[in-house]
CSV table of C-alpha atoms in Angstrom, one decimal:
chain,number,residue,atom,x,y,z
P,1,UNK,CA,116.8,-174.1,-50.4
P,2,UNK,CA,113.0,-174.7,-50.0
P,3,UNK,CA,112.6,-170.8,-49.9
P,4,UNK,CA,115.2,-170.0,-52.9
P,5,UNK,CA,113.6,-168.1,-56.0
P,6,UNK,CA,114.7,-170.7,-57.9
P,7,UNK,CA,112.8,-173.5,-55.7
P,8,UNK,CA,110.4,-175.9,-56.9
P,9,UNK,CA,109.8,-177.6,-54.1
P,10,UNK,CA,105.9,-178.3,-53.3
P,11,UNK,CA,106.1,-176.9,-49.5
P,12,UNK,CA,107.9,-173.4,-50.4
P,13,UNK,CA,104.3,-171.5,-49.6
P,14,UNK,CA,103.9,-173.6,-46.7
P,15,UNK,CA,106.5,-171.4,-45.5
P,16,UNK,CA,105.4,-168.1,-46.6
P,17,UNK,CA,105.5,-166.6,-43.0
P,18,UNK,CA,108.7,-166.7,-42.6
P,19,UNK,CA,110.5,-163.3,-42.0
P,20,UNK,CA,113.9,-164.2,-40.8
P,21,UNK,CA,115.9,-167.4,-40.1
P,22,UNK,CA,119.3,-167.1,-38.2
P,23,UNK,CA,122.0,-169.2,-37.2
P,24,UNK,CA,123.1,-168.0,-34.2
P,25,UNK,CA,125.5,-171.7,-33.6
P,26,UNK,CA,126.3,-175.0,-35.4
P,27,UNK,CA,123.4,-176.2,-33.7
P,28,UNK,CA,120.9,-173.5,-33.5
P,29,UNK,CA,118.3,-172.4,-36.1
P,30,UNK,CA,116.2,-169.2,-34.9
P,31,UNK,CA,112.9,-168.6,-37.3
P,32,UNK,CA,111.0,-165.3,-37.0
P,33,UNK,CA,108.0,-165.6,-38.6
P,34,UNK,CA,106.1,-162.2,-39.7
P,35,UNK,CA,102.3,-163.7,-38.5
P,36,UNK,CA,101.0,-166.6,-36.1
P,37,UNK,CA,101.1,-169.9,-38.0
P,38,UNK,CA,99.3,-172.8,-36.4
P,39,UNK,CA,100.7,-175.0,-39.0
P,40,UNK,CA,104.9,-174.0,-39.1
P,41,UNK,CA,105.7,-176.9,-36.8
P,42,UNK,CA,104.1,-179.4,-38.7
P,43,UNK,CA,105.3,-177.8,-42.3
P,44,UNK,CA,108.9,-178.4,-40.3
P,45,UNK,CA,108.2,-181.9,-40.6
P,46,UNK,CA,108.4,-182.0,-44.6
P,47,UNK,CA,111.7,-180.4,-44.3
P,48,UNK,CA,114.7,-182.6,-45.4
P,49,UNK,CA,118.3,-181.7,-44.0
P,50,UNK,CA,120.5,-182.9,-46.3
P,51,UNK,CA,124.6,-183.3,-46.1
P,52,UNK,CA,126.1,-179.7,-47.9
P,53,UNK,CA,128.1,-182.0,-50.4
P,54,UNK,CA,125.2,-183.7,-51.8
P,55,UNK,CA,124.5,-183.6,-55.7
P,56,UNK,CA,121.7,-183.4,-57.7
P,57,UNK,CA,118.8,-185.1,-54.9
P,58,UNK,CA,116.7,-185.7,-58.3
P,59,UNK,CA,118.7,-188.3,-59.6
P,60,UNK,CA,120.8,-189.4,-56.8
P,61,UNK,CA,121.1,-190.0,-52.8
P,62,UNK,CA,122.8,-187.4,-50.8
P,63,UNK,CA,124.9,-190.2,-48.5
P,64,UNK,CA,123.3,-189.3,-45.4
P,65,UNK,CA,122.8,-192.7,-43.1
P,66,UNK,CA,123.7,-195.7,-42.7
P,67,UNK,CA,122.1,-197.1,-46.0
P,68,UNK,CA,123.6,-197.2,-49.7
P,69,UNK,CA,121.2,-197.4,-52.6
P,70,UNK,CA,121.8,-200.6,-54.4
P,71,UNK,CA,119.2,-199.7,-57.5
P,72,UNK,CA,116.3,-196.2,-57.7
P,73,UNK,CA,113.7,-197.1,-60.4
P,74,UNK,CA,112.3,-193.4,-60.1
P,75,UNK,CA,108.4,-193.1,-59.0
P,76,UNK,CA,108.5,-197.2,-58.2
P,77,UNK,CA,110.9,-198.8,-56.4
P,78,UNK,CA,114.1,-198.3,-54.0
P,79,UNK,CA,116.9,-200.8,-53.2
């Protein structure tokens, strides 16, 4: 979703060199980047994998983990 034309994630031109990315299994993801990036692995790390039946991540949790959110005051505080 970072990459989507609709994205507004920060990081989406961190990830400009990316030509391809393939799933070749459940638990395989092959990138094929179109130049050297000494920085891909580390952009990786800003990356969140999220659970396919998550709603909208801007107002609540996607229900991933072993936590619950109690209370979000947005840009302060999370219980």
């Amino acid at each position: 979703v970072v990459l989507a034309d609709d994205s507004k994630s920060a990081r989406k031109s961190s990830f400009g060199p990316i030509a391809e990315i393939a799933t070749p299994d459940d638990r395989t993801v092959v990138f094929t980047l179109s130049q050297r990036s000494i920085s891909f692995l580390y952009n990786l790390s800003y990356v969140w994998i999220v659970n396919t039946e998550a709603g909208d991540l801007t107002k609540t949790e996607d229900g991933t983990g072993p936590y619950t959110l109690d209370e979000w005051k947005q840009g302060s505080t999370l219980t």
